[in-house]
């Protein structure tokens, strides 16, 4: 494919190529691609990757998430706009957190969005199993002084955070294994299975996150966990079983669902 020209005819062809590849917002995507490079050969290479089905964010290397722009390497989960609900709920539940953890952080979008909305000093940690995600999150959280750890859920976190976390933001994988095959190819083929697959009923990680949360939360601290409308009551049940007080929140505009579980103020009582 010859490189698209930057004149009006070239831009029209870019939009037409994107539309033919099934991109619904072809004009917007064309503008993003054009803004990404001045080099026609590089533009052609970016277009070819997008036309082949790679997510736009992985092609250009970044995603906009609310007020923050985060790096997204190939193979890293692309932050979804619906996850902005977690940021809103987190700040509404604990308006002035001192210690925030973004667990299963991917690109680090959630932690960065919370940090960007706060004026005061913040101790920010994030963790993920995946090396590419940890690389992206490290770049994302560097301006906020955030520390990014690699490992399995809470095992990745420094022990000195136990009992001190005011906000625990978690968008863990929650797609039931059988539903992975029904996902759009952009997700199914270009995002790692470990970022999507939540096990048989999708809630394997939710149960583990909920069970561990009370040991890490400060009194009055909150776990903010993304889920789906269908799974919300079961996610809430796992949070309740862990001893937190759960509430299900739904935002129709963002088509988003989340469970917030608050650790009761006062000393923890052992079950
Ligand atoms: C759905 S993605 C969400 C990423 C990010 N929080 C966001 O909203 O954009 C889930 C992330 O969880 C990570 N993950 C999966 N299993 C994990 C585990 N056992 N421990 C830590 N991270 C895990 C994946 O690597 C992936 O980056």
PDB file of C-alpha atoms and ligand atoms in Angstrom:
ATOM      1  CA  UNK A   1       0.000   0.000   0.000  1.00  0.00           C
ATOM      2  CA  UNK A   2       1.588   3.392  -0.970  1.00  0.00           C
ATOM      3  CA  UNK A   3       1.904   5.875   1.901  1.00  0.00           C
ATOM      4  CA  UNK A   4      -1.233   8.054   2.289  1.00  0.00           C
ATOM      5  CA  UNK A   5      -0.624  11.707   1.327  1.00  0.00           C
ATOM      6  CA  UNK A   6      -1.310  14.393   3.970  1.00  0.00           C
ATOM      7  CA  UNK A   7      -3.478  16.448   1.585  1.00  0.00           C
ATOM      8  CA  UNK A   8      -7.297  16.356   1.563  1.00  0.00           C
ATOM      9  CA  UNK A   9      -7.431  13.471  -0.909  1.00  0.00           C
ATOM     10  CA  UNK A  10      -4.933  11.492   1.185  1.00  0.00           C
ATOM     11  CA  UNK A  11      -6.966  12.107   4.333  1.00  0.00           C
ATOM     12  CA  UNK A  12     -10.132  10.980   2.595  1.00  0.00           C
ATOM     13  CA  UNK A  13      -8.396   7.788   1.539  1.00  0.00           C
ATOM     14  CA  UNK A  14      -7.162   7.229   5.086  1.00  0.00           C
ATOM     15  CA  UNK A  15     -10.718   7.561   6.396  1.00  0.00           C
ATOM     16  CA  UNK A  16     -12.021   5.266   3.640  1.00  0.00           C
ATOM     17  CA  UNK A  17      -9.377   2.602   4.408  1.00  0.00           C
ATOM     18  CA  UNK A  18     -10.238   2.729   8.114  1.00  0.00           C
ATOM     19  CA  UNK A  19     -13.965   2.582   7.386  1.00  0.00           C
ATOM     20  CA  UNK A  20     -13.487  -0.380   5.040  1.00  0.00           C
ATOM     21  CA  UNK A  21     -11.619  -2.144   7.867  1.00  0.00           C
ATOM     22  CA  UNK A  22     -14.686  -1.706  10.102  1.00  0.00           C
ATOM     23  CA  UNK A  23     -13.548   1.273  12.194  1.00  0.00           C
ATOM     24  CA  UNK A  24     -16.771   2.955  13.312  1.00  0.00           C
ATOM     25  CA  UNK A  25     -15.110   6.276  14.240  1.00  0.00           C
ATOM     26  CA  UNK A  26     -12.949   6.404  11.113  1.00  0.00           C
ATOM     27  CA  UNK A  27     -12.627  10.223  11.014  1.00  0.00           C
ATOM     28  CA  UNK A  28     -11.529  10.400  14.647  1.00  0.00           C
ATOM     29  CA  UNK A  29      -9.075   7.541  14.181  1.00  0.00           C
ATOM     30  CA  UNK A  30      -7.649   9.163  11.042  1.00  0.00           C
ATOM     31  CA  UNK A  31      -7.035  12.361  13.020  1.00  0.00           C
ATOM     32  CA  UNK A  32      -5.217  10.414  15.741  1.00  0.00           C
ATOM     33  CA  UNK A  33      -3.045   8.594  13.203  1.00  0.00           C
ATOM     34  CA  UNK A  34      -2.226  11.821  11.360  1.00  0.00           C
ATOM     35  CA  UNK A  35      -1.276  13.519  14.627  1.00  0.00           C
ATOM     36  CA  UNK A  36       1.019  10.611  15.514  1.00  0.00           C
ATOM     37  CA  UNK A  37       3.606  11.070  12.791  1.00  0.00           C
ATOM     38  CA  UNK A  38       4.808  13.413  10.045  1.00  0.00           C
ATOM     39  CA  UNK A  39       6.499  10.565   8.195  1.00  0.00           C
ATOM     40  CA  UNK A  40       4.325   9.143   5.354  1.00  0.00           C
ATOM     41  CA  UNK A  41       6.032   5.737   5.500  1.00  0.00           C
ATOM     42  CA  UNK A  42       5.421   5.498   9.250  1.00  0.00           C
ATOM     43  CA  UNK A  43       1.812   6.611   8.756  1.00  0.00           C
ATOM     44  CA  UNK A  44       1.349   3.809   6.209  1.00  0.00           C
ATOM     45  CA  UNK A  45       2.807   1.302   8.690  1.00  0.00           C
ATOM     46  CA  UNK A  46       0.484   2.512  11.491  1.00  0.00           C
ATOM     47  CA  UNK A  47      -2.507   2.324   9.142  1.00  0.00           C
ATOM     48  CA  UNK A  48      -1.588  -1.210   8.090  1.00  0.00           C
ATOM     49  CA  UNK A  49      -1.462  -2.345  11.726  1.00  0.00           C
ATOM     50  CA  UNK A  50      -4.830  -0.717  12.464  1.00  0.00           C
ATOM     51  CA  UNK A  51      -6.436  -2.177   9.314  1.00  0.00           C
ATOM     52  CA  UNK A  52      -5.113  -5.594  10.385  1.00  0.00           C
ATOM     53  CA  UNK A  53      -7.162  -5.240  13.581  1.00  0.00           C
ATOM     54  CA  UNK A  54      -4.742  -4.016  16.226  1.00  0.00           C
ATOM     55  CA  UNK A  55      -6.401  -1.601  18.719  1.00  0.00           C
ATOM     56  CA  UNK A  56      -5.736   2.047  17.799  1.00  0.00           C
ATOM     57  CA  UNK A  57      -4.259   2.700  21.249  1.00  0.00           C
ATOM     58  CA  UNK A  58      -1.654  -0.046  20.838  1.00  0.00           C
ATOM     59  CA  UNK A  59      -0.879   1.210  17.318  1.00  0.00           C
ATOM     60  CA  UNK A  60      -0.167   4.789  18.401  1.00  0.00           C
ATOM     61  CA  UNK A  61       1.169   3.750  21.824  1.00  0.00           C
ATOM     62  CA  UNK A  62      -1.140   5.701  24.117  1.00  0.00           C
ATOM     63  CA  UNK A  63      -4.729   5.955  25.365  1.00  0.00           C
ATOM     64  CA  UNK A  64      -6.663   8.897  26.759  1.00  0.00           C
ATOM     65  CA  UNK A  65      -8.373   8.020  30.039  1.00  0.00           C
ATOM     66  CA  UNK A  66     -10.295  10.963  31.443  1.00  0.00           C
ATOM     67  CA  UNK A  67      -7.741  13.690  32.079  1.00  0.00           C
ATOM     68  CA  UNK A  68      -4.693  11.432  31.758  1.00  0.00           C
ATOM     69  CA  UNK A  69      -2.853  10.032  28.750  1.00  0.00           C
ATOM     70  CA  UNK A  70      -1.285   6.645  29.413  1.00  0.00           C
ATOM     71  CA  UNK A  71       1.248   4.623  27.422  1.00  0.00           C
ATOM     72  CA  UNK A  72      -0.098   1.372  25.956  1.00  0.00           C
ATOM     73  CA  UNK A  73       2.418  -1.082  24.503  1.00  0.00           C
ATOM     74  CA  UNK A  74       1.299  -3.861  22.164  1.00  0.00           C
ATOM     75  CA  UNK A  75      -0.100  -6.662  24.307  1.00  0.00           C
ATOM     76  CA  UNK A  76      -1.194  -4.372  27.157  1.00  0.00           C
ATOM     77  CA  UNK A  77      -4.882  -4.013  28.093  1.00  0.00           C
ATOM     78  CA  UNK A  78      -6.414  -0.824  26.664  1.00  0.00           C
ATOM     79  CA  UNK A  79      -8.132   1.121  29.474  1.00  0.00           C
ATOM     80  CA  UNK A  80     -11.889   1.332  28.883  1.00  0.00           C
ATOM     81  CA  UNK A  81     -13.818   4.572  29.390  1.00  0.00           C
ATOM     82  CA  UNK A  82     -16.342   2.716  31.579  1.00  0.00           C
ATOM     83  CA  UNK A  83     -13.617   2.290  34.219  1.00  0.00           C
ATOM     84  CA  UNK A  84     -13.860   6.024  34.925  1.00  0.00           C
ATOM     85  CA  UNK A  85     -16.721   4.974  37.211  1.00  0.00           C
ATOM     86  CA  UNK A  86     -14.125   3.471  39.570  1.00  0.00           C
ATOM     87  CA  UNK A  87     -12.274   6.781  39.762  1.00  0.00           C
ATOM     88  CA  UNK A  88     -15.483   8.715  40.503  1.00  0.00           C
ATOM     89  CA  UNK A  89     -16.596   6.208  43.155  1.00  0.00           C
ATOM     90  CA  UNK A  90     -13.156   6.099  44.756  1.00  0.00           C
ATOM     91  CA  UNK A  91     -13.006   9.876  45.186  1.00  0.00           C
ATOM     92  CA  UNK A  92     -16.618  10.084  46.350  1.00  0.00           C
ATOM     93  CA  UNK A  93     -16.048   7.372  48.980  1.00  0.00           C
ATOM     94  CA  UNK A  94     -12.628   8.508  50.248  1.00  0.00           C
ATOM     95  CA  UNK A  95     -12.170  12.140  49.106  1.00  0.00           C
ATOM     96  CA  UNK A  96      -8.725  12.668  50.658  1.00  0.00           C
ATOM     97  CA  UNK A  97      -6.849   9.346  50.551  1.00  0.00           C
ATOM     98  CA  UNK A  98      -3.241   9.244  51.733  1.00  0.00           C
ATOM     99  CA  UNK A  99      -2.403   5.798  50.386  1.00  0.00           C
ATOM    100  CA  UNK A 100      -3.787   4.399  47.133  1.00  0.00           C
ATOM    101  CA  UNK A 101      -3.162   1.022  45.494  1.00  0.00           C
ATOM    102  CA  UNK A 102      -4.085   0.223  41.887  1.00  0.00           C
ATOM    103  CA  UNK A 103      -4.090  -3.599  41.829  1.00  0.00           C
ATOM    104  CA  UNK A 104      -4.111  -5.392  38.437  1.00  0.00           C
ATOM    105  CA  UNK A 105      -3.020  -1.980  37.168  1.00  0.00           C
ATOM    106  CA  UNK A 106      -2.373  -2.672  33.468  1.00  0.00           C
ATOM    107  CA  UNK A 107      -1.223   0.672  32.040  1.00  0.00           C
ATOM    108  CA  UNK A 108      -1.790   2.355  35.432  1.00  0.00           C
ATOM    109  CA  UNK A 109      -4.699   4.458  34.163  1.00  0.00           C
ATOM    110  CA  UNK A 110      -6.859   4.173  37.295  1.00  0.00           C
ATOM    111  CA  UNK A 111      -4.103   5.116  39.737  1.00  0.00           C
ATOM    112  CA  UNK A 112      -3.017   8.017  37.542  1.00  0.00           C
ATOM    113  CA  UNK A 113      -6.570   9.343  37.183  1.00  0.00           C
ATOM    114  CA  UNK A 114      -7.069   9.329  40.958  1.00  0.00           C
ATOM    115  CA  UNK A 115      -3.678  10.938  41.575  1.00  0.00           C
ATOM    116  CA  UNK A 116      -4.345  13.607  38.930  1.00  0.00           C
ATOM    117  CA  UNK A 117      -7.614  14.552  40.645  1.00  0.00           C
ATOM    118  CA  UNK A 118      -6.007  15.059  44.069  1.00  0.00           C
ATOM    119  CA  UNK A 119      -4.205  18.165  45.254  1.00  0.00           C
ATOM    120  CA  UNK A 120      -2.397  16.868  48.345  1.00  0.00           C
ATOM    121  CA  UNK A 121       0.504  14.451  48.792  1.00  0.00           C
ATOM    122  CA  UNK A 122      -0.214  10.817  48.004  1.00  0.00           C
ATOM    123  CA  UNK A 123       1.527   7.484  48.454  1.00  0.00           C
ATOM    124  CA  UNK A 124       0.652   5.606  45.284  1.00  0.00           C
ATOM    125  CA  UNK A 125       1.393   1.954  44.521  1.00  0.00           C
ATOM    126  CA  UNK A 126       0.366  -0.242  41.605  1.00  0.00           C
ATOM    127  CA  UNK A 127       0.911  -3.908  40.777  1.00  0.00           C
ATOM    128  CA  UNK A 128       0.429  -6.299  37.906  1.00  0.00           C
ATOM    129  CA  UNK A 129       1.490  -9.802  36.918  1.00  0.00           C
ATOM    130  CA  UNK A 130       2.508  -8.814  33.403  1.00  0.00           C
ATOM    131  CA  UNK A 131       5.954  -7.351  32.585  1.00  0.00           C
ATOM    132  CA  UNK A 132       4.716  -5.117  29.718  1.00  0.00           C
ATOM    133  CA  UNK A 133       1.918  -3.733  31.911  1.00  0.00           C
ATOM    134  CA  UNK A 134       4.416  -2.990  34.688  1.00  0.00           C
ATOM    135  CA  UNK A 135       6.633  -1.142  32.164  1.00  0.00           C
ATOM    136  CA  UNK A 136       3.694   1.014  30.990  1.00  0.00           C
ATOM    137  CA  UNK A 137       2.422   1.682  34.516  1.00  0.00           C
ATOM    138  CA  UNK A 138       5.908   2.699  35.638  1.00  0.00           C
ATOM    139  CA  UNK A 139       5.946   5.401  32.932  1.00  0.00           C
ATOM    140  CA  UNK A 140       2.356   6.428  33.737  1.00  0.00           C
ATOM    141  CA  UNK A 141       2.839   6.787  37.479  1.00  0.00           C
ATOM    142  CA  UNK A 142       6.317   8.302  37.475  1.00  0.00           C
ATOM    143  CA  UNK A 143       4.983  11.927  37.425  1.00  0.00           C
ATOM    144  CA  UNK A 144       2.914  11.114  40.523  1.00  0.00           C
ATOM    145  CA  UNK A 145       5.783   9.481  42.402  1.00  0.00           C
ATOM    146  CA  UNK A 146       4.012   6.113  42.119  1.00  0.00           C
ATOM    147  CA  UNK A 147       5.806   2.791  42.686  1.00  0.00           C
ATOM    148  CA  UNK A 148       4.916  -0.170  40.486  1.00  0.00           C
ATOM    149  CA  UNK A 149       5.429  -3.767  41.599  1.00  0.00           C
ATOM    150  CA  UNK A 150       5.255  -7.014  39.663  1.00  0.00           C
ATOM    151  CA  UNK A 151       3.584 -10.135  41.023  1.00  0.00           C
ATOM    152  CA  UNK A 152       0.422 -12.039  41.849  1.00  0.00           C
ATOM    153  CA  UNK A 153      -2.168  -9.730  43.454  1.00  0.00           C
ATOM    154  CA  UNK A 154      -1.208  -8.762  47.034  1.00  0.00           C
ATOM    155  CA  UNK A 155       2.020 -10.829  46.939  1.00  0.00           C
ATOM    156  CA  UNK A 156       3.485  -7.994  44.852  1.00  0.00           C
ATOM    157  CA  UNK A 157       2.883  -5.300  47.478  1.00  0.00           C
ATOM    158  CA  UNK A 158       5.348  -4.167  50.159  1.00  0.00           C
ATOM    159  CA  UNK A 159       4.262  -5.604  53.505  1.00  0.00           C
ATOM    160  CA  UNK A 160       4.416  -2.166  55.156  1.00  0.00           C
ATOM    161  CA  UNK A 161       1.183  -1.270  53.305  1.00  0.00           C
ATOM    162  CA  UNK A 162      -0.835  -3.773  55.354  1.00  0.00           C
ATOM    163  CA  UNK A 163      -3.698  -2.056  57.153  1.00  0.00           C
ATOM    164  CA  UNK A 164      -2.786   1.346  55.641  1.00  0.00           C
ATOM    165  CA  UNK A 165      -4.484   1.451  52.222  1.00  0.00           C
ATOM    166  CA  UNK A 166      -7.244   4.083  51.986  1.00  0.00           C
ATOM    167  CA  UNK A 167      -8.246   3.204  48.429  1.00  0.00           C
ATOM    168  CA  UNK A 168      -7.814  -0.131  46.723  1.00  0.00           C
ATOM    169  CA  UNK A 169      -8.733   0.257  43.034  1.00  0.00           C
ATOM    170  CA  UNK A 170      -9.151  -3.019  41.176  1.00  0.00           C
ATOM    171  CA  UNK A 171     -10.102  -3.749  37.613  1.00  0.00           C
ATOM    172  CA  UNK A 172      -9.170  -7.445  37.596  1.00  0.00           C
ATOM    173  CA  UNK A 173     -10.111  -9.819  34.738  1.00  0.00           C
ATOM    174  CA  UNK A 174     -13.776 -10.844  35.071  1.00  0.00           C
ATOM    175  CA  UNK A 175     -14.798 -12.373  31.736  1.00  0.00           C
ATOM    176  CA  UNK A 176     -16.017 -15.977  32.152  1.00  0.00           C
ATOM    177  CA  UNK A 177     -13.687 -18.337  30.261  1.00  0.00           C
ATOM    178  CA  UNK A 178     -16.421 -19.475  27.835  1.00  0.00           C
ATOM    179  CA  UNK A 179     -17.213 -15.857  26.898  1.00  0.00           C
ATOM    180  CA  UNK A 180     -13.652 -15.002  25.796  1.00  0.00           C
ATOM    181  CA  UNK A 181     -14.361 -16.428  22.334  1.00  0.00           C
ATOM    182  CA  UNK A 182     -17.319 -14.041  21.962  1.00  0.00           C
ATOM    183  CA  UNK A 183     -15.237 -10.916  22.589  1.00  0.00           C
ATOM    184  CA  UNK A 184     -14.361  -8.561  19.701  1.00  0.00           C
ATOM    185  CA  UNK A 185     -11.167  -9.619  17.876  1.00  0.00           C
ATOM    186  CA  UNK A 186      -9.391  -6.440  19.046  1.00  0.00           C
ATOM    187  CA  UNK A 187      -9.592  -7.729  22.620  1.00  0.00           C
ATOM    188  CA  UNK A 188      -9.458 -11.470  21.947  1.00  0.00           C
ATOM    189  CA  UNK A 189      -6.430 -11.325  19.637  1.00  0.00           C
ATOM    190  CA  UNK A 190      -4.480  -8.310  20.935  1.00  0.00           C
ATOM    191  CA  UNK A 191      -4.973  -8.238  24.692  1.00  0.00           C
ATOM    192  CA  UNK A 192      -3.407 -10.966  26.812  1.00  0.00           C
ATOM    193  CA  UNK A 193      -5.723 -13.682  28.043  1.00  0.00           C
ATOM    194  CA  UNK A 194      -4.471 -13.030  31.579  1.00  0.00           C
ATOM    195  CA  UNK A 195      -6.004  -9.532  31.288  1.00  0.00           C
ATOM    196  CA  UNK A 196      -9.449 -10.896  30.396  1.00  0.00           C
ATOM    197  CA  UNK A 197     -10.054 -14.411  31.720  1.00  0.00           C
ATOM    198  CA  UNK A 198     -11.694 -14.490  35.142  1.00  0.00           C
ATOM    199  CA  UNK A 199     -12.155 -18.282  35.269  1.00  0.00           C
ATOM    200  CA  UNK A 200     -15.279 -20.424  34.956  1.00  0.00           C
ATOM    201  CA  UNK A 201     -17.762 -17.854  36.276  1.00  0.00           C
ATOM    202  CA  UNK A 202     -15.443 -14.880  35.768  1.00  0.00           C
ATOM    203  CA  UNK A 203     -15.116 -14.257  39.489  1.00  0.00           C
ATOM    204  CA  UNK A 204     -11.963 -16.180  40.467  1.00  0.00           C
ATOM    205  CA  UNK A 205      -9.936 -12.972  40.836  1.00  0.00           C
ATOM    206  CA  UNK A 206     -12.821 -11.098  42.525  1.00  0.00           C
ATOM    207  CA  UNK A 207     -13.024 -13.735  45.258  1.00  0.00           C
ATOM    208  CA  UNK A 208      -9.247 -13.569  45.837  1.00  0.00           C
ATOM    209  CA  UNK A 209      -9.180  -9.756  45.764  1.00  0.00           C
ATOM    210  CA  UNK A 210     -12.123  -9.539  48.189  1.00  0.00           C
ATOM    211  CA  UNK A 211     -10.700 -12.136  50.577  1.00  0.00           C
ATOM    212  CA  UNK A 212      -7.381 -10.274  50.818  1.00  0.00           C
ATOM    213  CA  UNK A 213      -8.717  -6.723  50.952  1.00  0.00           C
ATOM    214  CA  UNK A 214      -9.521  -6.353  54.701  1.00  0.00           C
ATOM    215  CA  UNK A 215      -5.914  -7.154  55.607  1.00  0.00           C
ATOM    216  CA  UNK A 216      -4.603  -4.282  53.473  1.00  0.00           C
ATOM    217  CA  UNK A 217      -7.291  -1.619  53.931  1.00  0.00           C
ATOM    218  CA  UNK A 218      -7.054   1.033  56.616  1.00  0.00           C
ATOM    219  CA  UNK A 219     -10.119   1.421  58.871  1.00  0.00           C
ATOM    220  CA  UNK A 220     -12.675   3.294  56.757  1.00  0.00           C
ATOM    221  CA  UNK A 221     -10.717   2.420  53.592  1.00  0.00           C
ATOM    222  CA  UNK A 222     -12.524   1.221  50.477  1.00  0.00           C
ATOM    223  CA  UNK A 223     -12.132  -1.511  47.896  1.00  0.00           C
ATOM    224  CA  UNK A 224     -13.472  -0.288  44.516  1.00  0.00           C
ATOM    225  CA  UNK A 225     -13.906  -3.216  42.166  1.00  0.00           C
ATOM    226  CA  UNK A 226     -15.131  -3.212  38.559  1.00  0.00           C
ATOM    227  CA  UNK A 227     -17.624  -5.906  37.607  1.00  0.00           C
ATOM    228  CA  UNK A 228     -20.486  -6.432  35.150  1.00  0.00           C
ATOM    229  CA  UNK A 229     -24.197  -5.914  35.694  1.00  0.00           C
ATOM    230  CA  UNK A 230     -24.771  -9.691  35.536  1.00  0.00           C
ATOM    231  CA  UNK A 231     -22.009 -10.493  37.997  1.00  0.00           C
ATOM    232  CA  UNK A 232     -22.523  -7.579  40.393  1.00  0.00           C
ATOM    233  CA  UNK A 233     -24.496  -9.408  43.103  1.00  0.00           C
ATOM    234  CA  UNK A 234     -21.976 -12.268  43.161  1.00  0.00           C
ATOM    235  CA  UNK A 235     -19.053  -9.842  43.306  1.00  0.00           C
ATOM    236  CA  UNK A 236     -20.830  -8.047  46.184  1.00  0.00           C
ATOM    237  CA  UNK A 237     -21.399 -11.390  47.949  1.00  0.00           C
ATOM    238  CA  UNK A 238     -17.653 -12.116  47.797  1.00  0.00           C
ATOM    239  CA  UNK A 239     -16.923  -8.650  49.241  1.00  0.00           C
ATOM    240  CA  UNK A 240     -19.511  -9.190  52.019  1.00  0.00           C
ATOM    241  CA  UNK A 241     -18.094 -12.643  52.818  1.00  0.00           C
ATOM    242  CA  UNK A 242     -14.704 -10.986  53.353  1.00  0.00           C
ATOM    243  CA  UNK A 243     -16.205  -8.751  56.069  1.00  0.00           C
ATOM    244  CA  UNK A 244     -16.532  -5.508  54.076  1.00  0.00           C
ATOM    245  CA  UNK A 245     -19.775  -3.601  53.635  1.00  0.00           C
ATOM    246  CA  UNK A 246     -20.532  -3.733  49.871  1.00  0.00           C
ATOM    247  CA  UNK A 247     -22.660  -1.481  47.659  1.00  0.00           C
ATOM    248  CA  UNK A 248     -23.316  -2.035  43.959  1.00  0.00           C
ATOM    249  CA  UNK A 249     -23.125   1.059  41.733  1.00  0.00           C
ATOM    250  CA  UNK A 250     -24.318   1.260  38.149  1.00  0.00           C
ATOM    251  CA  UNK A 251     -23.711   4.080  35.632  1.00  0.00           C
ATOM    252  CA  UNK A 252     -25.887   3.791  32.536  1.00  0.00           C
ATOM    253  CA  UNK A 253     -24.000   6.556  30.694  1.00  0.00           C
ATOM    254  CA  UNK A 254     -20.702   4.690  30.945  1.00  0.00           C
ATOM    255  CA  UNK A 255     -22.398   1.275  30.823  1.00  0.00           C
ATOM    256  CA  UNK A 256     -20.351   0.510  33.909  1.00  0.00           C
ATOM    257  CA  UNK A 257     -20.863  -1.423  37.129  1.00  0.00           C
ATOM    258  CA  UNK A 258     -18.709  -1.484  40.238  1.00  0.00           C
ATOM    259  CA  UNK A 259     -18.830  -2.717  43.804  1.00  0.00           C
ATOM    260  CA  UNK A 260     -17.511  -0.563  46.633  1.00  0.00           C
ATOM    261  CA  UNK A 261     -16.698  -2.379  49.875  1.00  0.00           C
ATOM    262  CA  UNK A 262     -15.784  -0.291  52.894  1.00  0.00           C
ATOM    263  CA  UNK A 263     -13.789  -1.609  55.838  1.00  0.00           C
ATOM    264  CA  UNK A 264     -15.656  -0.544  58.968  1.00  0.00           C
ATOM    265  CA  UNK A 265     -13.834   2.107  61.014  1.00  0.00           C
ATOM    266  CA  UNK A 266     -12.224   0.802  64.197  1.00  0.00           C
ATOM    267  CA  UNK A 267      -9.985  -2.141  64.961  1.00  0.00           C
ATOM    268  CA  UNK A 268     -10.358  -5.273  62.853  1.00  0.00           C
ATOM    269  CA  UNK A 269     -12.101  -8.179  64.543  1.00  0.00           C
ATOM    270  CA  UNK A 270     -10.869 -11.613  63.577  1.00  0.00           C
ATOM    271  CA  UNK A 271     -13.592 -13.906  62.169  1.00  0.00           C
TER     272      UNK A 271
HETATM  273  C1  LIG B   1      -8.817  -5.996  32.816  1.00  0.00           C
HETATM  274  S1  LIG B   1      -7.104  -5.572  32.855  1.00  0.00           S
HETATM  275  C2  LIG B   1      -7.234  -4.000  33.707  1.00  0.00           C
HETATM  276  C3  LIG B   1      -6.023  -3.143  33.620  1.00  0.00           C
HETATM  277  C4  LIG B   1      -6.195  -1.745  34.233  1.00  0.00           C
HETATM  278  N1  LIG B   1      -6.560  -1.824  35.635  1.00  0.00           N
HETATM  279  C5  LIG B   1      -7.255  -0.947  33.482  1.00  0.00           C
HETATM  280  O1  LIG B   1      -8.376  -0.794  33.978  1.00  0.00           O
HETATM  281  O2  LIG B   1      -6.942  -0.481  32.376  1.00  0.00           O
HETATM  282  C6  LIG B   1      -6.569  -6.691  34.122  1.00  0.00           C
HETATM  283  C7  LIG B   1      -5.075  -6.621  34.479  1.00  0.00           C
HETATM  284  O3  LIG B   1      -4.876  -7.569  35.553  1.00  0.00           O
HETATM  285  C8  LIG B   1      -3.616  -8.185  35.400  1.00  0.00           C
HETATM  286  N2  LIG B   1      -3.663  -9.462  36.158  1.00  0.00           N
HETATM  287  C9  LIG B   1      -4.314 -10.594  35.832  1.00  0.00           C
HETATM  288  N3  LIG B   1      -4.147 -11.521  36.792  1.00  0.00           N
HETATM  289  C10 LIG B   1      -3.381 -10.934  37.754  1.00  0.00           C
HETATM  290  C11 LIG B   1      -2.869 -11.378  39.008  1.00  0.00           C
HETATM  291  N4  LIG B   1      -3.116 -12.619  39.470  1.00  0.00           N
HETATM  292  N5  LIG B   1      -2.109 -10.528  39.731  1.00  0.00           N
HETATM  293  C12 LIG B   1      -1.845  -9.270  39.270  1.00  0.00           C
HETATM  294  N6  LIG B   1      -2.297  -8.799  38.086  1.00  0.00           N
HETATM  295  C13 LIG B   1      -3.069  -9.609  37.342  1.00  0.00           C
HETATM  296  C14 LIG B   1      -3.453  -8.323  33.901  1.00  0.00           C
HETATM  297  O4  LIG B   1      -2.107  -8.474  33.541  1.00  0.00           O
HETATM  298  C15 LIG B   1      -4.088  -7.023  33.393  1.00  0.00           C
HETATM  299  O5  LIG B   1      -3.128  -6.018  33.223  1.00  0.00           O
END
